[in-house]
Coordinates of C-alpha atoms (C1' of nucleotides) in Angstrom, one line a residue:
Chain A
X1 CA 5.9 95.9 3.7
X2 CA 7.7 93.9 5.7
X3 CA 11.6 95.6 6.9
X4 CA 12.5 96.4 10.2
X5 CA 12.4 100.1 10.3
X6 CA 13.2 103.5 11.9
X7 CA 11.3 106.1 11.3
X8 CA 13.9 108.6 12.4
X9 CA 17.4 107.0 11.3
X10 CA 20.0 107.8 14.0
X11 CA 23.1 106.8 13.3
X12 CA 24.3 103.1 12.1
X13 CA 25.5 102.1 16.2
X14 CA 23.0 103.1 17.6
X15 CA 20.3 101.6 15.8
X16 CA 22.7 98.6 15.7
X17 CA 21.8 98.5 19.0
X18 CA 18.4 99.0 19.4
X19 CA 17.7 96.5 16.7
X20 CA 15.6 93.7 18.2
X21 CA 15.6 90.7 15.5
X22 CA 12.3 88.8 18.1
X23 CA 9.8 91.7 17.6
X24 CA 8.0 89.2 14.9
X25 CA 8.1 85.6 15.0
X26 CA 10.4 84.3 12.2
X27 CA 10.3 80.8 10.5
X28 CA 12.4 78.5 11.2
X29 CA 15.5 77.2 9.7
X30 CA 16.2 73.7 9.0
X31 CA 19.3 71.9 6.5
X32 CA 18.4 69.2 5.1
X33 CA 22.1 66.8 2.8
X34 CA 21.4 64.1 0.3
X35 CA 23.6 61.8 0.1
X36 CA 24.5 60.4 -2.5
X37 CA 26.4 57.5 -4.3
X38 CA 27.1 55.5 -6.8
X39 CA 27.2 51.7 -6.0
X40 CA 26.3 48.7 -8.5
X41 CA 25.7 50.8 -11.0
X42 CA 23.0 52.0 -9.3
X43 CA 22.6 56.1 -8.2
X44 CA 21.8 55.4 -4.1
X45 CA 21.0 58.3 -0.8
X46 CA 21.6 58.0 2.6
X47 CA 18.3 57.6 5.3
X48 CA 17.8 58.4 8.2
X49 CA 14.9 56.9 10.8
X50 CA 12.8 59.9 12.5
X51 CA 13.2 59.4 16.6
X52 CA 11.1 62.3 16.5
X53 CA 7.6 64.0 15.8
X54 CA 6.8 65.1 13.2
X55 CA 6.7 61.8 11.5
X56 CA 8.6 59.5 13.7
X57 CA 9.6 56.0 12.4
X58 CA 9.6 57.4 8.5
X59 CA 12.8 57.6 6.8
X60 CA 14.6 61.5 6.6
X61 CA 17.6 62.9 4.7
X62 CA 20.2 63.3 7.8
X63 CA 18.9 67.1 8.9
X64 CA 19.1 69.6 11.4
X65 CA 18.1 72.9 12.5
X66 CA 21.1 75.8 11.7
X67 CA 22.5 77.4 14.6
X68 CA 21.9 81.0 14.8
X69 CA 24.9 81.7 14.2
X70 CA 26.4 78.6 11.6
X71 CA 27.0 79.4 8.7
X72 CA 24.5 76.8 6.6
X73 CA 27.8 75.0 4.9
X74 CA 28.7 74.7 7.7
X75 CA 25.7 73.3 9.4
X76 CA 24.9 70.9 6.1
X77 CA 28.3 69.7 7.0
X78 CA 27.8 69.9 10.5
X79 CA 25.4 67.2 10.0
X80 CA 27.1 65.2 8.2
X81 CA 29.6 64.2 10.5
X82 CA 26.9 63.3 13.0
X83 CA 24.4 61.2 11.2
X84 CA 26.9 60.4 9.0
X85 CA 30.5 61.0 10.3
X86 CA 31.7 61.9 6.5
X87 CA 33.7 64.9 7.2
X88 CA 35.6 66.1 4.0
X89 CA 33.6 65.4 1.3
X90 CA 32.1 67.3 -2.2
X91 CA 29.0 70.0 -0.7
X92 CA 26.9 72.1 -2.5
X93 CA 23.6 73.9 -2.5
X94 CA 20.8 72.6 -4.0
X95 CA 17.7 74.4 -2.8
X96 CA 15.7 75.8 -0.8
X97 CA 11.9 74.7 0.6
X98 CA 10.3 77.2 2.2
X99 CA 6.0 75.9 1.5
X100 CA 5.1 76.7 4.7
X101 CA 2.5 73.7 5.6
X102 CA 6.4 71.0 4.7
X103 CA 6.9 70.4 8.5
X104 CA 3.6 70.7 10.3
X105 CA 5.0 72.2 14.0
X106 CA 6.0 75.5 12.5
X107 CA 7.2 77.1 9.9
X108 CA 10.4 75.8 8.3
X109 CA 12.7 77.0 5.9
X110 CA 15.1 73.9 5.0
X111 CA 17.9 75.0 2.8
X112 CA 19.3 71.6 1.0
X113 CA 22.5 70.4 -0.3
X114 CA 23.4 67.8 -1.9
X115 CA 26.8 65.4 -1.0
X116 CA 28.6 63.5 -3.3
X117 CA 31.4 60.3 -1.9
X118 CA 32.6 57.5 -3.7
X119 CA 31.0 53.6 -2.8
X120 CA 34.3 52.0 -0.1
X121 CA 32.9 56.1 2.4
X122 CA 29.1 55.7 1.5
X123 CA 29.5 51.7 2.7
X124 CA 31.0 52.7 5.3
X125 CA 27.8 54.4 6.4
X126 CA 25.7 53.0 5.2
X127 CA 26.8 50.0 7.6
X128 CA 27.9 51.9 11.0
X129 CA 25.1 52.8 12.3
X130 CA 21.7 52.0 13.3
X131 CA 18.2 53.9 12.5
X132 CA 20.1 54.5 8.7
X133 CA 19.7 52.3 5.1
X134 CA 20.3 53.3 1.5
X135 CA 18.0 54.0 -0.7
X136 CA 18.4 53.8 -4.5
X137 CA 17.0 56.6 -6.3
X138 CA 14.8 55.4 -9.6
X139 CA 14.3 58.5 -11.5
X140 CA 12.7 57.6 -14.9
X141 CA 14.6 59.1 -18.4
X142 CA 11.0 60.7 -19.1
X143 CA 10.5 62.0 -15.7
X144 CA 13.8 64.1 -15.1
X145 CA 10.8 67.4 -14.3
X146 CA 12.7 67.5 -10.8
X147 CA 8.5 66.1 -9.0
X148 CA 9.5 63.9 -6.5
X149 CA 11.1 60.9 -6.8
X150 CA 11.1 57.7 -5.7
X151 CA 13.7 56.0 -3.1
X152 CA 13.4 51.8 -3.2
X153 CA 14.7 49.6 -0.7
X154 CA 16.6 46.3 -1.8
X155 CA 13.3 44.5 -2.3
X156 CA 12.5 47.1 -5.1
X157 CA 9.6 48.9 -1.4
X158 CA 9.1 52.3 -2.3
X159 CA 10.3 54.2 0.9
X160 CA 7.4 56.8 1.9
X161 CA 9.5 59.9 3.0
X162 CA 8.8 62.0 5.4
X163 CA 8.1 65.3 4.9
X164 CA 9.2 66.6 1.3
X165 CA 11.9 65.0 0.7
X166 CA 10.8 62.8 -2.1
X167 CA 10.8 65.7 -3.7
X168 CA 14.0 67.1 -2.5
X169 CA 15.3 64.0 -3.8
X170 CA 13.9 64.6 -7.6
X171 CA 15.1 68.5 -7.4
X172 CA 19.0 66.9 -7.5
X173 CA 19.0 64.5 -9.7
X174 CA 17.4 66.7 -12.0
X175 CA 20.3 69.4 -10.7
X176 CA 23.0 66.3 -10.6
X177 CA 22.1 65.0 -14.3
X178 CA 22.6 68.5 -15.5
X179 CA 25.3 70.1 -13.8
X180 CA 27.2 66.7 -15.5
X181 CA 27.1 67.8 -18.6
X182 CA 29.3 70.4 -18.0
X183 CA 31.1 69.8 -14.6
X184 CA 34.0 67.3 -13.4
X185 CA 31.3 66.2 -11.0
X186 CA 32.2 62.5 -11.7
X187 CA 35.2 62.6 -9.9
X188 CA 33.4 63.7 -6.7
X189 CA 32.0 59.8 -7.1
X190 CA 34.9 57.9 -7.9
X191 CA 38.1 57.4 -5.6
X192 CA 41.4 59.0 -7.0
X193 CA 41.9 55.9 -8.8
X194 CA 39.4 54.7 -12.1
X195 CA 39.2 53.2 -15.3
X196 CA 37.3 55.0 -17.5
X197 CA 34.8 52.4 -18.1
X198 CA 33.6 52.7 -13.9
X199 CA 33.1 56.1 -15.1
X200 CA 31.0 55.5 -17.8
X201 CA 28.5 53.5 -14.7
X202 CA 28.6 56.5 -12.5
X203 CA 27.5 58.9 -15.6
X204 CA 24.8 55.7 -16.3
X205 CA 23.8 56.0 -12.9
X206 CA 22.8 59.2 -12.5
X207 CA 21.4 59.9 -16.6
X208 CA 18.7 56.5 -16.0
X209 CA 19.6 55.2 -19.5
X210 CA 22.6 54.0 -20.9
X211 CA 25.7 56.4 -22.8
X212 CA 27.9 55.5 -26.0
X213 CA 30.8 53.7 -25.8
X214 CA 32.9 55.6 -27.6
X215 CA 32.2 58.6 -27.6
X216 CA 32.0 58.5 -23.5
X217 CA 35.6 57.4 -24.2
X218 CA 36.6 59.8 -26.8
X219 CA 34.9 63.0 -25.4
X220 CA 36.4 62.5 -21.2
X221 CA 39.5 62.4 -22.7
X222 CA 39.2 65.7 -25.0
X223 CA 38.8 67.5 -21.2
X224 CA 41.9 67.3 -20.2
X225 CA 40.7 66.4 -17.1
X226 CA 41.9 63.2 -16.6
X227 CA 45.3 61.6 -17.2
X228 CA 47.0 57.9 -16.8
X229 CA 48.4 56.3 -14.0
X230 CA 50.9 53.6 -15.9
X231 CA 48.6 51.5 -13.8
X232 CA 45.6 49.2 -14.4
X233 CA 43.5 47.8 -12.7
X234 CA 43.8 44.0 -11.6
X235 CA 42.0 41.5 -10.4
X236 CA 39.6 41.3 -13.6
X237 CA 38.5 38.3 -14.8
X238 CA 39.6 40.4 -18.3
X239 CA 41.8 42.5 -19.6
X240 CA 42.7 44.8 -16.9
X241 CA 41.6 48.7 -17.9
X242 CA 44.1 51.5 -17.8
X243 CA 43.6 53.3 -14.2
X244 CA 43.4 57.4 -14.6
X245 CA 42.8 60.6 -12.1
X246 CA 41.2 63.8 -11.8
X247 CA 43.9 65.4 -12.6
X248 CA 43.1 69.3 -11.4
X249 CA 41.8 67.0 -8.5
X250 CA 43.8 67.7 -4.9
X251 CA 42.2 64.4 -4.1
X252 CA 44.8 61.3 -2.8
Chain B
X1 CA 22.5 66.7 17.1
X2 CA 20.7 70.3 17.8
X3 CA 16.9 69.2 16.7
X4 CA 13.7 69.4 18.8
X5 CA 13.3 66.5 20.8
X6 CA 11.4 64.5 22.8
X7 CA 12.4 62.2 25.3
X8 CA 8.8 60.7 26.1
X9 CA 7.8 60.4 23.0
X10 CA 3.7 60.8 23.1
X11 CA 1.4 61.0 20.6
X12 CA 1.9 63.5 17.6
X13 CA -1.1 65.9 18.6
X14 CA 0.7 66.3 21.8
X15 CA 4.0 66.5 20.8
X16 CA 2.9 70.1 17.9
X17 CA 0.6 71.4 20.6
X18 CA 3.4 71.3 22.9
X19 CA 6.2 72.6 20.4
X20 CA 7.5 76.0 21.2
X21 CA 9.5 77.3 17.9
X22 CA 10.4 80.0 20.4
X23 CA 12.9 78.2 22.4
X24 CA 15.7 78.8 20.8
X25 CA 16.9 82.4 18.7
X26 CA 16.7 82.2 15.3
X27 CA 17.7 82.9 12.2
X28 CA 15.7 85.9 10.1
X29 CA 14.9 85.3 6.7
X30 CA 14.8 87.8 4.0
X31 CA 13.7 87.4 0.3
X32 CA 15.6 90.0 -2.4
X33 CA 15.1 89.7 -5.9
X34 CA 17.7 90.9 -8.7
X35 CA 15.1 92.1 -11.4
X36 CA 16.5 92.3 -14.6
X37 CA 15.7 92.6 -18.4
X38 CA 17.7 93.4 -21.8
X39 CA 18.3 97.1 -23.0
X40 CA 19.8 98.7 -25.7
X41 CA 22.8 95.3 -25.9
X42 CA 23.3 95.6 -22.5
X43 CA 22.0 93.0 -19.2
X44 CA 19.5 95.5 -16.8
X45 CA 19.1 95.4 -13.3
X46 CA 17.0 97.3 -10.8
X47 CA 18.0 98.7 -7.6
X48 CA 16.8 100.5 -4.8
X49 CA 17.9 103.1 -2.1
X50 CA 18.3 101.8 1.3
X51 CA 16.3 104.2 3.9
X52 CA 17.4 102.4 6.8
X53 CA 20.1 100.9 8.0
X54 CA 22.6 98.8 8.3
X55 CA 23.9 100.6 4.8
X56 CA 21.7 103.6 4.7
X57 CA 21.2 105.3 1.0
X58 CA 23.6 102.8 0.0
X59 CA 21.9 101.0 -3.4
X60 CA 20.8 96.8 -3.0
X61 CA 18.5 94.9 -4.8
X62 CA 14.4 95.4 -3.9
X63 CA 14.3 93.7 -1.1
X64 CA 12.1 92.1 3.2
X65 CA 12.3 90.3 5.1
X66 CA 9.9 86.7 4.3
X67 CA 6.5 86.6 6.9
X68 CA 5.9 84.1 8.9
X69 CA 3.8 82.1 7.3
X70 CA 4.8 83.6 3.8
X71 CA 5.7 81.2 0.8
X72 CA 9.4 82.4 -0.6
X73 CA 8.1 83.2 -4.2
X74 CA 4.8 84.9 -2.6
X75 CA 7.5 87.3 -0.8
X76 CA 9.6 87.9 -3.7
X77 CA 6.5 88.0 -5.7
X78 CA 5.3 90.7 -3.0
X79 CA 7.8 92.6 -2.9
X80 CA 8.0 93.2 -7.0
X81 CA 5.1 94.9 -6.5
X82 CA 5.7 96.8 -3.4
X83 CA 8.7 97.9 -4.5
X84 CA 8.8 97.7 -8.9
X85 CA 5.3 97.8 -9.2
X86 CA 5.6 94.4 -11.7
X87 CA 3.0 92.0 -11.1
X88 CA 3.2 88.0 -13.4
X89 CA 6.5 87.8 -13.9
X90 CA 8.8 85.7 -14.5
X91 CA 10.2 84.2 -11.0
X92 CA 13.2 81.8 -10.7
X93 CA 14.8 80.5 -7.3
X94 CA 18.8 81.2 -7.5
X95 CA 20.9 80.7 -4.2
X96 CA 20.0 81.2 -1.0
X97 CA 23.1 83.3 1.1
X98 CA 23.2 82.7 4.3
X99 CA 27.3 84.2 5.5
X100 CA 26.3 85.0 9.0
X101 CA 28.0 88.9 8.5
X102 CA 26.3 89.3 5.8
X103 CA 24.1 91.9 7.6
X104 CA 25.5 94.0 10.9
X105 CA 21.5 93.3 12.4
X106 CA 21.4 90.1 12.8
X107 CA 22.2 86.8 11.3
X108 CA 19.9 87.3 8.1
X109 CA 19.7 84.4 5.7
X110 CA 18.7 85.5 2.2
X111 CA 16.7 83.3 0.0
X112 CA 17.9 84.9 -3.3
X113 CA 15.5 85.1 -6.8
X114 CA 16.1 86.9 -10.5
X115 CA 12.9 87.6 -12.0
X116 CA 12.6 88.5 -15.6
X117 CA 11.2 91.6 -17.9
X118 CA 11.2 93.1 -21.3
X119 CA 12.0 95.8 -22.1
X120 CA 8.9 97.9 -21.5
X121 CA 7.7 96.9 -18.5
X122 CA 11.0 97.5 -17.3
X123 CA 11.5 101.3 -18.3
X124 CA 7.7 101.7 -17.0
X125 CA 9.5 100.5 -12.9
X126 CA 12.8 102.8 -14.4
X127 CA 10.6 105.8 -14.6
X128 CA 8.0 105.8 -11.7
X129 CA 9.5 106.0 -8.6
X130 CA 12.2 107.8 -6.6
X131 CA 14.8 105.7 -4.4
X132 CA 15.3 103.6 -8.1
X133 CA 18.1 103.4 -10.5
X134 CA 19.4 101.2 -13.1
X135 CA 22.4 99.1 -12.8
X136 CA 24.2 97.4 -16.4
X137 CA 25.5 94.5 -15.3
X138 CA 29.0 93.5 -16.6
X139 CA 30.7 90.9 -15.9
X140 CA 34.5 89.5 -17.7
X141 CA 33.4 86.5 -20.1
X142 CA 36.1 85.5 -18.8
X143 CA 35.4 86.1 -15.3
X144 CA 32.1 83.8 -14.9
X145 CA 33.4 82.4 -12.1
X146 CA 29.7 83.7 -10.0
X147 CA 31.8 86.0 -8.3
X148 CA 31.6 89.3 -7.8
X149 CA 30.2 91.5 -10.3
X150 CA 30.2 95.1 -10.9
X151 CA 27.0 96.8 -11.3
X152 CA 27.3 100.5 -13.2
X153 CA 25.4 103.4 -14.3
X154 CA 25.2 105.1 -17.1
X155 CA 28.4 107.5 -16.4
X156 CA 30.6 103.8 -16.8
X157 CA 30.8 105.0 -11.8
X158 CA 30.6 101.5 -10.0
X159 CA 27.8 101.3 -7.7
X160 CA 29.2 100.6 -3.8
X161 CA 25.8 97.7 -3.5
X162 CA 24.6 97.1 -0.4
X163 CA 25.5 94.2 1.6
X164 CA 26.5 91.1 -0.3
X165 CA 24.2 91.8 -3.3
X166 CA 27.2 92.3 -5.7
X167 CA 27.8 88.6 -5.1
X168 CA 24.3 88.1 -5.6
X169 CA 24.3 90.0 -9.1
X170 CA 28.1 87.3 -9.6
X171 CA 25.8 84.5 -8.9
X172 CA 23.4 85.8 -11.1
X173 CA 24.5 86.4 -14.3
X174 CA 26.1 83.2 -14.2
X175 CA 22.8 81.0 -13.3
X176 CA 21.8 82.5 -16.7
X177 CA 24.9 82.0 -18.5
X178 CA 24.3 78.4 -17.9
X179 CA 19.9 78.3 -18.4
X180 CA 21.0 80.1 -21.5
X181 CA 22.5 77.1 -23.7
X182 CA 19.1 74.6 -22.3
X183 CA 16.5 75.9 -21.0
X184 CA 14.2 79.1 -23.4
X185 CA 15.2 81.4 -20.7
X186 CA 15.8 84.3 -23.7
X187 CA 12.5 84.9 -24.6
X188 CA 11.1 86.1 -20.8
X189 CA 13.2 89.4 -21.7
X190 CA 11.5 89.5 -24.9
X191 CA 7.4 90.9 -25.9
X192 CA 5.4 88.5 -27.1
X193 CA 6.2 89.9 -31.0
X194 CA 10.8 89.5 -31.7
X195 CA 12.7 89.1 -34.4
X196 CA 15.3 86.6 -34.3
X197 CA 17.8 89.4 -33.9
X198 CA 17.0 90.9 -30.6
X199 CA 16.2 87.3 -29.7
X200 CA 20.4 87.1 -30.7
X201 CA 20.7 90.8 -29.0
X202 CA 19.6 89.1 -25.9
X203 CA 21.8 86.1 -25.6
X204 CA 24.7 88.1 -26.6
X205 CA 23.4 90.7 -23.6
X206 CA 23.8 87.7 -20.8
X207 CA 26.4 85.8 -22.3
X208 CA 28.7 89.1 -22.6
X209 CA 30.4 88.3 -26.3
X210 CA 29.0 87.7 -29.8
X211 CA 28.0 84.7 -31.2
X212 CA 27.7 83.5 -34.2
X213 CA 24.7 85.0 -36.5
X214 CA 24.2 82.2 -39.1
X215 CA 24.4 79.0 -36.5
X216 CA 22.1 81.3 -34.2
X217 CA 19.2 81.7 -36.1
X218 CA 19.5 77.6 -37.3
X219 CA 19.8 76.6 -33.7
X220 CA 16.7 78.5 -31.9
X221 CA 14.9 77.8 -35.6
X222 CA 15.5 74.0 -34.9
X223 CA 13.6 74.1 -30.8
X224 CA 11.0 74.1 -32.3
X225 CA 9.7 76.5 -30.0
X226 CA 9.9 79.3 -32.4
X227 CA 6.9 80.0 -34.5
X228 CA 6.5 83.0 -37.4
X229 CA 3.8 85.1 -37.4
X230 CA 3.7 85.9 -41.1
X231 CA 4.2 89.9 -40.0
X232 CA 7.4 91.9 -40.0
X233 CA 8.5 94.2 -37.9
X234 CA 8.1 98.1 -39.4
X235 CA 9.6 102.0 -39.3
X236 CA 13.5 100.7 -39.6
X237 CA 15.8 101.8 -42.2
X238 CA 16.3 98.5 -43.8
X239 CA 14.7 95.7 -44.8
X240 CA 12.4 94.5 -41.6
X241 CA 12.6 91.5 -40.3
X242 CA 10.3 89.1 -40.1
X243 CA 8.8 89.2 -36.0
X244 CA 8.1 85.5 -34.2
X245 CA 6.8 84.3 -31.3
X246 CA 6.8 81.7 -28.6
X247 CA 5.1 79.1 -28.9
X248 CA 4.6 76.6 -25.8
X249 CA 3.8 80.2 -24.3
X250 CA 1.0 81.4 -22.7
X251 CA 1.8 84.9 -23.3
X252 CA -0.2 87.0 -25.4
Chain C
dT1 C1' 42.5 27.4 -26.1
dG2 C1' 37.8 30.8 -24.5
dA3 C1' 35.5 34.0 -22.1
dA4 C1' 35.9 38.7 -21.7
dT5 C1' 36.1 43.5 -21.2
dA6 C1' 40.0 47.1 -22.6
dG7 C1' 41.7 50.0 -26.8
dT8 C1' 41.5 51.4 -31.8
dG9 C1' 40.3 53.0 -36.5
dT10 C1' 37.5 54.0 -40.0
dC11 C1' 33.1 55.8 -41.8
dT12 C1' 28.5 58.6 -41.7
dA13 C1' 25.1 62.0 -39.7
dT14 C1' 24.9 66.0 -37.5
dA15 C1' 26.0 70.9 -36.1
dA16 C1' 29.5 75.3 -36.2
dG17 C1' 31.3 78.4 -38.2
dA18 C1' 33.1 80.8 -42.4
dC19 C1' 31.5 83.0 -46.7
dA20 C1' 28.5 84.6 -50.9
dA21 C1' 24.6 85.5 -52.9
dT22 C1' 19.8 87.9 -53.2
dA23 C1' 16.0 90.1 -50.7
dT24 C1' 13.3 93.1 -49.1
dC25 C1' 12.3 97.4 -47.0
dC26 C1' 13.7 103.6 -46.1
dC27 C1' 15.9 107.2 -47.6
Chain D
dG1 C1' 19.9 103.6 -56.9
dG2 C1' 22.0 103.5 -53.0
dG3 C1' 22.2 101.5 -47.3
dA4 C1' 21.3 98.5 -44.6
dT5 C1' 19.8 94.3 -42.9
dA6 C1' 17.3 90.0 -43.7
dT7 C1' 16.9 85.6 -45.8
dT8 C1' 19.4 81.0 -47.8
dG9 C1' 22.3 78.3 -49.4
dT10 C1' 26.8 76.1 -49.7
dC11 C1' 31.0 74.4 -47.4
dT12 C1' 34.2 73.5 -44.7
dT13 C1' 35.6 72.0 -39.5
dA14 C1' 34.3 69.5 -35.3
dT15 C1' 31.2 66.2 -33.0
dA16 C1' 28.8 61.9 -31.3
dG17 C1' 27.0 57.6 -32.9
dA18 C1' 27.7 53.0 -34.8
dC19 C1' 30.3 49.4 -36.2
dA20 C1' 34.5 46.3 -36.7
dC21 C1' 38.9 44.6 -35.5
dT22 C1' 42.4 44.1 -32.2
dA23 C1' 44.7 44.1 -27.2
dT24 C1' 45.2 41.6 -23.2
dT25 C1' 43.9 39.4 -18.9
dC26 C1' 42.6 35.3 -15.5
dA27 C1' 40.6 30.6 -15.1

DNA sequence: TGAATAGTGTCTATAAGACAATATCCC
DNA sequence: GGGATATTGTCTTATAGACACTATTCA
């Protein structure tokens, strides 16, 4: 049994003072963040080029080690700030990847998060920095097993991702597909005001298949989470659609 | 940016040889396991009494630190073997709890797992060891927020659980309720052969509410995951029900 | 006016809930 | 036979998919 032990229990204060956390080797703990958006009907993900060994030059999810006393979610938010210039985004823990061989340096356990932003915020990042790229996540509808996903560049070439990051993305897509059915997660990928057609596009991008327009409208309006703003989109080459807003939202 | 850095990239081999994982303080990584079953129509969980500081004497989920090169799931399985004498059980990662104050010793990040066993296996454990108890998990249907759950003893008194374990149990119940809708998770809590009524009881225990009998039967049979064995239960004071078996199962 | 998409109404198929009738065991 | 639960069948209601029709904008 590998637990910290004290054969002669003293009082708790004395115990804590004598406790030595460095008494045995510790795994390292990192956080990796999948920053996602839906652009032009496709699920997009932010990648950064690795500037260090191992996997130097390969593309990876933005990530980094967790500070000794840093909350996991704070670490994820910090990484988004530092590497993607994003603040106050929707962030949720995905899964913890702990294969002892996933990082050749030493044992690195990675707590993966995913973050969702709307297209305009996503475009801003993707254009800003050097060593940053946008991948298109491609997961066959039939292949929703949570296995490795392929991530493609603009020309359709598959990125060779660092570590087990292709696997992380696969798990992420599976989770998003599941959450879509029972949580208002789609709204996180849209600006404050949006048309039903845009919401449908977001769902289709995540699910990897088209959905029935009529029942989608009915289903969304029946949730009670949407309210019409009274305004309509403009500058479109056809009848403009009503703009809706997410009701229980605290977004502006 | 807190990443391991090498300002003058050498070749990867030299880098790995010079990499010192102890160069900065590491959090500790533990695994906690919620071993669950449904007994007498209620969701039950295995608790162990803490024999060490901190929280000495309180009840807790079985857990322990992860070995330096030990896979997370192996650690969870090891803990089930050592502390609950269970082997080859259904085991799934739940969530990773990383609040820096959750353990007073030092930073301990806990990767929580849940394990599901049928009643006979669960009863075997619960009776065997000293310092082991069975709690009844009580989560109001309305309170399915994933917040802290209360765990009661036989007389209905609430256990005062160690660390953030009440919170872990709450997240676990929420996850189980969600998974019930789209995965055959209920079978893990039943023996190889079972009646539809028993399966319904399992669902009701997890959901914390009764379900419609007719549509439950139809729904389960429509999944195609069940097949009749041709046998019937016996020694019941009424018409015996058909025994079913989980088809895509590799259980005996 | 025509192209294009928004939005409404209706019909049908499917699944869930309610309820009644019958079947089969133990005592 | 009586008590108890299993199992089947039918009716009603809610929801999803399909399809047709009308509405409104820009070019």
